[in-house]
Short mmCIF file of C-alpha atoms and ligand atoms in Angstrom, two decimals:
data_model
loop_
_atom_site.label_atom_id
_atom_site.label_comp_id
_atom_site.label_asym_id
_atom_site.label_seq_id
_atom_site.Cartn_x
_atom_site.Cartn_y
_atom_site.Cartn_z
CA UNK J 257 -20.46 -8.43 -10.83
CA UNK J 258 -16.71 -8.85 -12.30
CA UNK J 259 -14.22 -6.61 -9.99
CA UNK J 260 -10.49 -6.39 -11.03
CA UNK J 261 -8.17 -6.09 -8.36
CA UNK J 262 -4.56 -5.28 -9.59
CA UNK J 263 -1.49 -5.74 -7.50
CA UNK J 264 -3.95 -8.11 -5.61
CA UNK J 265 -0.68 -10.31 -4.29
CA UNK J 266 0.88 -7.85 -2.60
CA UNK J 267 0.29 -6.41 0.85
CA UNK J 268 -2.71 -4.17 1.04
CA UNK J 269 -4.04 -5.65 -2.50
CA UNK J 270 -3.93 -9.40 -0.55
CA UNK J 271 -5.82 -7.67 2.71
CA UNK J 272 -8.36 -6.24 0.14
CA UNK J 273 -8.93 -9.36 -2.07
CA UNK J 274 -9.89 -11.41 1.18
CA UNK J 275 -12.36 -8.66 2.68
CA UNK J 276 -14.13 -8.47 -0.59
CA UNK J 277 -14.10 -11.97 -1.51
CA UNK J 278 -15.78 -12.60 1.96
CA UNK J 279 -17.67 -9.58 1.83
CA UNK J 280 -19.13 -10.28 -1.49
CA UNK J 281 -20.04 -13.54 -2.15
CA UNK J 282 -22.00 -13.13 -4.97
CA UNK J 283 -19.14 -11.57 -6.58
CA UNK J 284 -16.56 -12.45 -8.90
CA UNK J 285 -12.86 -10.90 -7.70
CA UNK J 286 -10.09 -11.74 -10.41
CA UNK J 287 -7.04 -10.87 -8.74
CA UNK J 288 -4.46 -9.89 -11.56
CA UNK J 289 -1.16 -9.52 -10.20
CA UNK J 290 2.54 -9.76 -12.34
CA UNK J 291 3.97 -11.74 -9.05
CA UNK J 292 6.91 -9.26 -8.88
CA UNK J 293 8.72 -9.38 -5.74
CA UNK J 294 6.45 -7.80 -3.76
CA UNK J 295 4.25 -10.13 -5.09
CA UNK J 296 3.00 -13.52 -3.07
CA UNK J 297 0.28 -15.95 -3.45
CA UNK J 298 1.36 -17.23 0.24
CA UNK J 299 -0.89 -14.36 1.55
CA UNK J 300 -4.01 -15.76 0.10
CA UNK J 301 -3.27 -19.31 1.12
CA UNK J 302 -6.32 -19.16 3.32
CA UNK J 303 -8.70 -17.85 0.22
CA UNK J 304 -7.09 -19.68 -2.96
CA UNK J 305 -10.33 -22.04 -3.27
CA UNK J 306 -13.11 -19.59 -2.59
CA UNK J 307 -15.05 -20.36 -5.78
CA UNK J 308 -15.29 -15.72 -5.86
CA UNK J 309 -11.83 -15.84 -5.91
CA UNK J 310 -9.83 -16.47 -9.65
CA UNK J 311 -6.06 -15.74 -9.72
CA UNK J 312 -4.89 -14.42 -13.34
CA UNK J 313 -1.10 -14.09 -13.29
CA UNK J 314 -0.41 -11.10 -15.71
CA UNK J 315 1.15 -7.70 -16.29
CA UNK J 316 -0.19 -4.42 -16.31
CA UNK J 317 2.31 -3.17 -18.49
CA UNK J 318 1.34 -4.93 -21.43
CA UNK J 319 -1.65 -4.52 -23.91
CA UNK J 320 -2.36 -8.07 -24.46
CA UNK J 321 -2.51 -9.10 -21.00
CA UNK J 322 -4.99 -6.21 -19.99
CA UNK J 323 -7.36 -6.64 -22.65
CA UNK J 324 -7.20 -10.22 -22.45
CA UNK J 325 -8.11 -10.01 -18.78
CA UNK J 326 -11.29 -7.42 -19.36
CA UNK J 327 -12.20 -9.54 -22.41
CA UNK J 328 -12.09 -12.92 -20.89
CA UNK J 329 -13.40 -12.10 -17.40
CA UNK J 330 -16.06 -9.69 -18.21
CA UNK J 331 -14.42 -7.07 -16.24
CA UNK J 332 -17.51 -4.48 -14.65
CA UNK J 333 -15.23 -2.42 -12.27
CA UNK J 334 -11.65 -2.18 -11.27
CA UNK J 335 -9.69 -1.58 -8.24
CA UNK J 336 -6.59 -0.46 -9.47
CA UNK J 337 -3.15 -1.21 -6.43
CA UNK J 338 -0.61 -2.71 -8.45
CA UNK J 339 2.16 -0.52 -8.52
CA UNK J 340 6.14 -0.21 -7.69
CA UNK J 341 5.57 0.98 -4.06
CA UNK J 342 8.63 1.57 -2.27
CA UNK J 343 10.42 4.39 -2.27
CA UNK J 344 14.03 3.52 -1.67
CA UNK J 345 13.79 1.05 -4.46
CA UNK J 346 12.27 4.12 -6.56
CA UNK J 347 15.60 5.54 -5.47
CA UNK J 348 17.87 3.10 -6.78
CA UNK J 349 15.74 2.51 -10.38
CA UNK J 350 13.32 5.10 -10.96
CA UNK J 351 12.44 3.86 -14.52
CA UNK J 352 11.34 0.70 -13.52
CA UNK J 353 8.41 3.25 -11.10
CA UNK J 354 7.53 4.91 -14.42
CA UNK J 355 7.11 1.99 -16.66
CA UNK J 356 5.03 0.37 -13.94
CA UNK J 357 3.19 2.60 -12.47
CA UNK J 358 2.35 5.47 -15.11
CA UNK J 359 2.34 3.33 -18.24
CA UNK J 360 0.91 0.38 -16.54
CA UNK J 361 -1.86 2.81 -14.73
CA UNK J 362 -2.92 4.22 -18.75
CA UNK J 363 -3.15 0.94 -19.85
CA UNK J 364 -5.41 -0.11 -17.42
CA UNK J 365 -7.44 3.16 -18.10
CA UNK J 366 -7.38 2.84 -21.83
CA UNK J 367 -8.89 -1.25 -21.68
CA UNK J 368 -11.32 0.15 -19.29
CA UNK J 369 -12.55 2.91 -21.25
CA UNK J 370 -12.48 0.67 -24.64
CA UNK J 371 -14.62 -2.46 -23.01
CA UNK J 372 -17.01 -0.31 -21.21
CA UNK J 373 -17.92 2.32 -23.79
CA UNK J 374 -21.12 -0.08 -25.09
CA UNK J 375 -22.36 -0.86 -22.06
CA UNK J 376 -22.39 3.21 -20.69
CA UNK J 377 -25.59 2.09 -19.09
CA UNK J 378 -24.03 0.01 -16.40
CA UNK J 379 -22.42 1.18 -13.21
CA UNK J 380 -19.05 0.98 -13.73
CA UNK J 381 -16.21 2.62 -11.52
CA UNK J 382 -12.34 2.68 -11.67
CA UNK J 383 -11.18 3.21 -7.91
CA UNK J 384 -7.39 4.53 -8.77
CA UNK J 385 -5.11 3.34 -5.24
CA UNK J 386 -2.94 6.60 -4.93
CA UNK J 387 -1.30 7.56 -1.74
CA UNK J 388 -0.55 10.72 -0.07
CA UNK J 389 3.03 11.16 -0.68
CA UNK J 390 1.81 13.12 -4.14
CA UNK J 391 1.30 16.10 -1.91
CA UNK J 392 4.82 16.19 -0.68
CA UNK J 393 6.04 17.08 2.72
CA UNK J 394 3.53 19.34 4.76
CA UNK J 395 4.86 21.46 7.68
CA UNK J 396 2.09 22.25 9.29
CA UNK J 397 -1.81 21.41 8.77
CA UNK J 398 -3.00 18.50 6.81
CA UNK J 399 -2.86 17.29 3.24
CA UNK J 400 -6.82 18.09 1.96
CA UNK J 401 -8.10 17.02 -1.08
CA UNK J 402 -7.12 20.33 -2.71
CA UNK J 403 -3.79 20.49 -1.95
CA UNK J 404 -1.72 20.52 -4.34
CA UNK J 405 0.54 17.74 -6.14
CA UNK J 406 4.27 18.03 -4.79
CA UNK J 407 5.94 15.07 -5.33
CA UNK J 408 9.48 14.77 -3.72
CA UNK J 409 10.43 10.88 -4.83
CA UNK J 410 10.31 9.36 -8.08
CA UNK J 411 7.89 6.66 -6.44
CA UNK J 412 5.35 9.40 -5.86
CA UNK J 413 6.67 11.16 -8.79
CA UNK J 414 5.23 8.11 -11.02
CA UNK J 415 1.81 7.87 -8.47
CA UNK J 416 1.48 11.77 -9.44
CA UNK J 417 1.69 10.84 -13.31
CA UNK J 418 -0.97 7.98 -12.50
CA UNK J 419 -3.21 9.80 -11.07
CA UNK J 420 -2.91 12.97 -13.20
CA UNK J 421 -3.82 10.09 -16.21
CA UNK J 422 -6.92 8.75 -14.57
CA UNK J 423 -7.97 12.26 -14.00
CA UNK J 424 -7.71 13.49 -17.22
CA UNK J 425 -9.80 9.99 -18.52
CA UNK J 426 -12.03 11.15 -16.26
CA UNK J 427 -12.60 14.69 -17.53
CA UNK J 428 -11.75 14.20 -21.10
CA UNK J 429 -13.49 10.41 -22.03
CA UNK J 430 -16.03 10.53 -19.00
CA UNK J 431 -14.32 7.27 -17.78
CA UNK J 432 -15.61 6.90 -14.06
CA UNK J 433 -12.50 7.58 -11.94
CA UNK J 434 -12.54 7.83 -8.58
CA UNK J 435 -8.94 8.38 -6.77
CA UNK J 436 -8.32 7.73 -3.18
CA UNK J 437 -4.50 8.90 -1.19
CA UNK J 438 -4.20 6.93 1.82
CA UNK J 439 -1.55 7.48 4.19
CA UNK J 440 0.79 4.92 5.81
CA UNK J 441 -0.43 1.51 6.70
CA UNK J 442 0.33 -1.04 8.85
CA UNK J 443 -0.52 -4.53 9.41
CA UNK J 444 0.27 -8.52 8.30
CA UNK J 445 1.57 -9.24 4.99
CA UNK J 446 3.61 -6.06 4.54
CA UNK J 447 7.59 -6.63 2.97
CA UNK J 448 9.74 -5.82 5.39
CA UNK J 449 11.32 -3.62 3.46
CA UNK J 450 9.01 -0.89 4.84
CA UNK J 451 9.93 0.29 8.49
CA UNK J 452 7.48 -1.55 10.73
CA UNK J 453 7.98 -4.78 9.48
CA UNK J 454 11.74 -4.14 8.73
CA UNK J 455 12.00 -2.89 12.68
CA UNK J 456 10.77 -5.66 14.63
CA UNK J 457 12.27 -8.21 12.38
CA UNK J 458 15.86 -7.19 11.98
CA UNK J 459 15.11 -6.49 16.30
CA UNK J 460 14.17 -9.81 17.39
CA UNK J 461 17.73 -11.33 15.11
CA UNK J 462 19.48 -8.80 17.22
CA UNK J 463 20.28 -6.93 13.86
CA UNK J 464 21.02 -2.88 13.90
CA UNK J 465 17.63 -0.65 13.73
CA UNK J 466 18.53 1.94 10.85
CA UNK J 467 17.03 5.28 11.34
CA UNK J 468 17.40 7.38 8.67
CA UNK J 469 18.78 10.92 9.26
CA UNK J 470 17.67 11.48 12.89
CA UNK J 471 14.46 9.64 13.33
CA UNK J 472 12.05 13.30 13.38
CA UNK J 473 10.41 12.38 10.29
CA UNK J 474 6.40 11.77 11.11
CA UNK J 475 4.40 9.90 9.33
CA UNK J 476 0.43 9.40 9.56
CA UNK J 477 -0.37 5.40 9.95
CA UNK J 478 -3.54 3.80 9.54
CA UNK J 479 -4.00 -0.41 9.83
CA UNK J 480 -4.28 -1.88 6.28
CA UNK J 481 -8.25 -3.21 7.46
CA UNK J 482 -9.51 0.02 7.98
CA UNK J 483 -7.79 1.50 4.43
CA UNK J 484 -9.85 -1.99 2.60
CA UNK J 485 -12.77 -0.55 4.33
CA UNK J 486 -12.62 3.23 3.33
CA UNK J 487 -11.52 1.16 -0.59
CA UNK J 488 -15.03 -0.71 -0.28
CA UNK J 489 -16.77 2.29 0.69
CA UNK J 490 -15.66 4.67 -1.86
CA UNK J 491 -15.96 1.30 -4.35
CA UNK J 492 -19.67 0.91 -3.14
CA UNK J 493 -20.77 5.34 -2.67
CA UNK J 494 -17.95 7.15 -3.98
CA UNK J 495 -19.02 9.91 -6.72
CA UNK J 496 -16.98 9.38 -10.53
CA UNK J 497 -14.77 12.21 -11.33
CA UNK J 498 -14.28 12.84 -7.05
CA UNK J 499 -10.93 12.05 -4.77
CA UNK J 500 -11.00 11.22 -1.08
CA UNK J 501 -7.96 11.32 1.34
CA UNK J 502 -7.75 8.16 3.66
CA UNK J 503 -6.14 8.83 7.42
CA UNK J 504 -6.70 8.24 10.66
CA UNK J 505 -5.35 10.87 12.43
CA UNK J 506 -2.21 8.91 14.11
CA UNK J 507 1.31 10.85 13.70
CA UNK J 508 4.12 9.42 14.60
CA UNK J 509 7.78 10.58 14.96
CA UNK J 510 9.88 7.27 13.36
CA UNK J 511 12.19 7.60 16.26
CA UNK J 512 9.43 7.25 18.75
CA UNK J 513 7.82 4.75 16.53
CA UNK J 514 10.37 2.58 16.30
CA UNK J 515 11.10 2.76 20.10
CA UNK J 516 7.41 1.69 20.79
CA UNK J 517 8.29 -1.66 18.56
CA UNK J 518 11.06 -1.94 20.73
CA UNK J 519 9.37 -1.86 23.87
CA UNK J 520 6.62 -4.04 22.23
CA UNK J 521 8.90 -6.72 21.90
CA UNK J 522 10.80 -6.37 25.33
CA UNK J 523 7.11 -7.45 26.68
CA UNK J 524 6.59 -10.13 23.99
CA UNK J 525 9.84 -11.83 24.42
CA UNK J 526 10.75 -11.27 28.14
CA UNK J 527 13.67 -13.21 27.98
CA UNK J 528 15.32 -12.48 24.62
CA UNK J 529 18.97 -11.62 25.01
CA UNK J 530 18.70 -8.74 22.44
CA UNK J 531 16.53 -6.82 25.90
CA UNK J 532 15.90 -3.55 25.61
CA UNK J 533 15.77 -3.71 21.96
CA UNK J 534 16.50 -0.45 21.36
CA UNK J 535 19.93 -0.39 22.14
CA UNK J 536 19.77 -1.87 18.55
CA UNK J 537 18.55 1.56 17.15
CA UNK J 538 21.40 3.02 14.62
CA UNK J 539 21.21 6.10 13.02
CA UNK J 540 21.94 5.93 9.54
CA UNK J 541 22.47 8.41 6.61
CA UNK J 542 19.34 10.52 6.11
CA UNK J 543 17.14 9.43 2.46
CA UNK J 544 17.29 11.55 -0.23
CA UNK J 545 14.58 14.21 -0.79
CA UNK J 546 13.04 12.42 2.46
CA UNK J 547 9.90 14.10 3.03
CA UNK J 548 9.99 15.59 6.42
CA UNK J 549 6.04 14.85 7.23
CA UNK J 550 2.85 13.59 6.05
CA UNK J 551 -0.64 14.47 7.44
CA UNK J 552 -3.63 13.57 6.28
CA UNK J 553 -6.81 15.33 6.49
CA UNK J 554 -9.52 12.60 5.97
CA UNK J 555 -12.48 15.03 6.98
CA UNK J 556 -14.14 14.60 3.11
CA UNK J 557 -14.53 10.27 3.10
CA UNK J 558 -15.82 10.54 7.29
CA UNK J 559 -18.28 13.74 6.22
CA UNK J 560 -20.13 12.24 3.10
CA UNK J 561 -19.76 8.24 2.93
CA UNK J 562 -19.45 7.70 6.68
CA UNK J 563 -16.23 5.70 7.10
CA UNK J 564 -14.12 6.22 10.37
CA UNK J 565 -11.06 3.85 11.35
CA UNK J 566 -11.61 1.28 14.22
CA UNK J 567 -7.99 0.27 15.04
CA UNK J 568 -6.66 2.24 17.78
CA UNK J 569 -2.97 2.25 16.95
CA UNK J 570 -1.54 0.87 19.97
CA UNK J 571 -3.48 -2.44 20.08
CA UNK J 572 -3.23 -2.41 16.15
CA UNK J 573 0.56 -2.22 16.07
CA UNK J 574 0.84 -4.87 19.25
CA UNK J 575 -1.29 -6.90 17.11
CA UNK J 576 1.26 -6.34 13.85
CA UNK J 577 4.19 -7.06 15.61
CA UNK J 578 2.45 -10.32 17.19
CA UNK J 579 1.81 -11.58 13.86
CA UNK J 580 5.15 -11.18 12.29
CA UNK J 581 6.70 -13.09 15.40
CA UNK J 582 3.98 -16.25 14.66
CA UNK J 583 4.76 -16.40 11.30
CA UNK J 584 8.56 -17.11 10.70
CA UNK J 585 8.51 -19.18 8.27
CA UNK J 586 6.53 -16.33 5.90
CA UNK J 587 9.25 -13.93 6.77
CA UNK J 588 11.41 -15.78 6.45
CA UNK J 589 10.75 -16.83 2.52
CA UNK J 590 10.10 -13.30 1.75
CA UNK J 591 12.87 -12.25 3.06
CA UNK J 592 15.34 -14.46 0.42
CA UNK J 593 16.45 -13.65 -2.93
CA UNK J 594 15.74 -10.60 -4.63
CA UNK J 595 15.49 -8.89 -0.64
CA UNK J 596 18.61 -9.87 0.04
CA UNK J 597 20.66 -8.08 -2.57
CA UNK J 598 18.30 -4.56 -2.13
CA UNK J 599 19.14 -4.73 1.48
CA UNK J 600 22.46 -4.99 0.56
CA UNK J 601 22.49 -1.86 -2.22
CA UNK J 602 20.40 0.34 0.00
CA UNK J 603 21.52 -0.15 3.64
CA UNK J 604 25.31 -1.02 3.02
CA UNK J 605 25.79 2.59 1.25
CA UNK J 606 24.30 4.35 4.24
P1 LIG H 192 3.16 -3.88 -2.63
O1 LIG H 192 4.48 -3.48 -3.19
O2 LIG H 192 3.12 -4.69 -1.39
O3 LIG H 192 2.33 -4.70 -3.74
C1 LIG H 192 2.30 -4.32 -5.09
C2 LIG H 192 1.70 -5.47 -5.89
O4 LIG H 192 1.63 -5.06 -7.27
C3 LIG H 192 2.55 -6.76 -5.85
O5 LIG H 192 1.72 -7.88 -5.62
C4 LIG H 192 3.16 -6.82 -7.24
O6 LIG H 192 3.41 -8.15 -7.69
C5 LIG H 192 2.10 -6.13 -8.08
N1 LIG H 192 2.64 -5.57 -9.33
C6 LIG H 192 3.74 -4.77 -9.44
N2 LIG H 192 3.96 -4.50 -10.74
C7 LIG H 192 2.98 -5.12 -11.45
C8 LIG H 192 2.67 -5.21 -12.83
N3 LIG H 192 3.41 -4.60 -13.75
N4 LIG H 192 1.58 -5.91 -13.21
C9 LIG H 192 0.80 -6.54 -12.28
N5 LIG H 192 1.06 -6.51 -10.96
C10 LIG H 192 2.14 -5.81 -10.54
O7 LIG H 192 2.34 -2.53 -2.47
P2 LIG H 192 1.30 -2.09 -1.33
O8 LIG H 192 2.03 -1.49 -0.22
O9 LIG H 192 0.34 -3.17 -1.11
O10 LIG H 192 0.56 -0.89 -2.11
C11 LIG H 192 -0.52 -1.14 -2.98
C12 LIG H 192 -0.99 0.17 -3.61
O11 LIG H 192 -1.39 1.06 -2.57
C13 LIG H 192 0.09 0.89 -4.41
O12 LIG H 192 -0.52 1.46 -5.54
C14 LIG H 192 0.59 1.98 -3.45
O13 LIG H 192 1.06 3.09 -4.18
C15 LIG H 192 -0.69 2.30 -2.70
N6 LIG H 192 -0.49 2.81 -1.31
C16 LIG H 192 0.29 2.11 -0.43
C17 LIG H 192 0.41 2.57 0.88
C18 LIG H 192 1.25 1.83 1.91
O14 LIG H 192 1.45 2.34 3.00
N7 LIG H 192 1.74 0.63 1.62
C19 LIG H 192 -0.26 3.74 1.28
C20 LIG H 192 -1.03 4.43 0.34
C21 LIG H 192 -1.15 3.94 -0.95
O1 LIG H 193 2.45 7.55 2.81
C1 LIG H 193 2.06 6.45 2.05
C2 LIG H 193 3.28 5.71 1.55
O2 LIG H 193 3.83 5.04 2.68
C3 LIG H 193 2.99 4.74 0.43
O3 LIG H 193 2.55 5.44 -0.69
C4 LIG H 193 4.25 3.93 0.08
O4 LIG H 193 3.93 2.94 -0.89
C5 LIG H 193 4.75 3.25 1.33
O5 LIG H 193 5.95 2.57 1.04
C6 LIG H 193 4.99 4.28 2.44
O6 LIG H 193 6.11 5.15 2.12
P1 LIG H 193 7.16 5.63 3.24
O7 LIG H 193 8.40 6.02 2.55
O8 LIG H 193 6.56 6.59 4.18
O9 LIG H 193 7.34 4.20 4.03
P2 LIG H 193 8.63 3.44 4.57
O10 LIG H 193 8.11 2.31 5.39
O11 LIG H 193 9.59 3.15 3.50
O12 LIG H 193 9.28 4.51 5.54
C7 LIG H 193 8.55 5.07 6.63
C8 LIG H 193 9.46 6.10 7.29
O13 LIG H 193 10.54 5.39 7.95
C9 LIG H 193 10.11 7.06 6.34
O14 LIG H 193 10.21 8.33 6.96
C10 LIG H 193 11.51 6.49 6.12
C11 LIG H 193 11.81 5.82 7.44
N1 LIG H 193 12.68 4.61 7.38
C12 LIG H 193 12.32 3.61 6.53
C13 LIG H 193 13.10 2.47 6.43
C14 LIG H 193 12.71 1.38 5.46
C15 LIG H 193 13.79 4.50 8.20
O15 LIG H 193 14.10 5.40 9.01
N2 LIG H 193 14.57 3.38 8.10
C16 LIG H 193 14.27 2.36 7.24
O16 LIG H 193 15.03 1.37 7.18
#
């Protein structure tokens, strides 16, 4: 079997490409990724010569890549991540969030839906990676499957347009869509241009902790190996045509959140001068149209495939923080360039 991962290079997609390219050895994974710059083969330095594993640099954006990759890898199924994922960013150049992720997302759909329609027979699925932010801000209660699409950033404006795609390729051409929203993860590997990571770096440099607004936004995180677990599942039993939330139950205030790195790192580096680490906290001007809470009910994927999260959240995030303090030099790299002037657009306006 031929599985296309997209957006394999980037945090969850390079967490996912090694669990299935151990997982499935008698499976081809062709990770197809555009290397933006949330993009980095240094994550799959430990995988690059699994004979399972091909790289295929390309871009979902355009025709001749897609096709060529379907065409020349015999592609059977798809796991579909890449995408412009953060929201700040989406922010500061929402077209670049629609070109990627709605156009790119139909192209996908459309060489799917052209290579497979002779071989019908076959098993074929097209897992769409959406996330929960299409449902908006929820104040109380969780986000279930039917709830419905209120997107409050152009990031998860441009996920909503995905998805509503792959849906209707679903209903109208039969194409065998399956879409899963998964709520906040956590883990190695992420940019730390997203809180946890961004936290505990800028924390051990003894640089200020931005909170935007005043910290009582909650999100709902779950550790990046349990989300490429619920993916394989849904991969492996999912039903075509059906959605499944991903969650694990584990709301957090970012205020408190970010304290807990805080005090994470006072025990991991007893004698850092920066101790207590949260007299680094700041608060800083508030995100636009910043969604005040996500919660995710996850009640459908536990019911009828069986998946449950193992990470408890406290030894996951001890775990997360560990890891970005061992590897410096990987932060360090990703943290050049291209990072360097967003940081500078999005926190020096605040
Ligand atoms: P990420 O930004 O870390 O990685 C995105 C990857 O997509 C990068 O490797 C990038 O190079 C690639 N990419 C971007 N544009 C591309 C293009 N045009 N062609 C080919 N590749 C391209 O993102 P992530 O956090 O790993 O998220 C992966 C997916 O999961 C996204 O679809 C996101 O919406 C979804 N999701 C993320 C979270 C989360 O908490 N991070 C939660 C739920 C859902
Ligand atoms: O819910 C799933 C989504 O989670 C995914 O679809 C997105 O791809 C992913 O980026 C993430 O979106 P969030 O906006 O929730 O994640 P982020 O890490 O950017 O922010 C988490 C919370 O922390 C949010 O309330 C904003 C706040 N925050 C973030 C940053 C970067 C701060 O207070 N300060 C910061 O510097």
């Amino acid at each position: 079997m031929n599985i296309l991962i997209t957006g394999g290079a980037g945090f969850i997609g390079s967490n996912l490409v090694r669990y299935m390219v151990k997982k499935y050895p008698a499976c081809r994974i062709i990770n197809f990724d555009n290397l933006t710059y949330a993009g980095n083969l240094e994550n799959l330095k430990d995988i690059e010569n699994e004979p399972n594993h091909v790289f295929v640099r390309g871009d979902i954006c355009v025709k001749g890549h897609v096709q060529g990759v379907f065409e020349g890898y015999s592609i059977d199924s798809v796991i579909h991540l890449a995408a412009e994922s953060h929201v700040d960013r989406s922010i500061l150049v929402p077209e670049e969030f629609l070109k990627t992720n709605v156009l790119g997302t139909h192209a996908l759909l459309g060489a799917a839906l052209e290579y497979w329609r002779t071989s019908r027979d076959k098993r074929h699925v097209f897992l769409n990676v959406s996330t929960d932010e299409v449902y908006g801000s929820i104040a109380d209660g969780s986000f279930s499957e039917d709830s419905p699409y209120a997107p409050n950033s152009p990031y998860s404006a441009s996920k909503a347009g995905a998805d509503h795609l792959a849906r209707a390729f679903n209903k109208t051409y039969g194409l065998p869509v399956i879409t899963t929203h998964c709520s906040n993860n956590y883990g190695p590997y992420q940019l730390p241009e997203k809180l946890i990571p961004l936290m505990a770096l800028n924390a051990l440099e003894g640089k200020e902790l931005p909170v935007y607004g005043e910290g009582e936004n909650v999100r709902d995180w779950l550790h990046v190996d349990d989300h490429c677990k619920a993916l394989d599942i849904v991969f492996q039993k999912g039903r075509p045509g059906e959605t499944y939330n991903i969650g694990a139950n584990c709301e957090w205030k970012n205020i408190d959140l970010v304290k807990k790195i805080c005090a994470i790192l006072d025990l991991l580096r007893p004698d850092s001068p920066r101790r207590p680490h949260a007299n680094l906290i700041k608060f800083v001007k508030d995100r636009p149209g910043h969604d005040l809470r996500y919660s995710i009910d996850s009640s459908r994927i536990r019911r009828e495939l069986g998946w449950e999260p193992l990470y408890l959240f406290e030894e996951g995030l001890k775990e997360t923080v560990r890891w970005y303090l061992d590897n410096p030099g990987w932060s360090a790299r990703v943290r050049s360039g291209d990072y360097m002037d967003y940081y500078e657009k999005n926190y020096l306006r605040r």
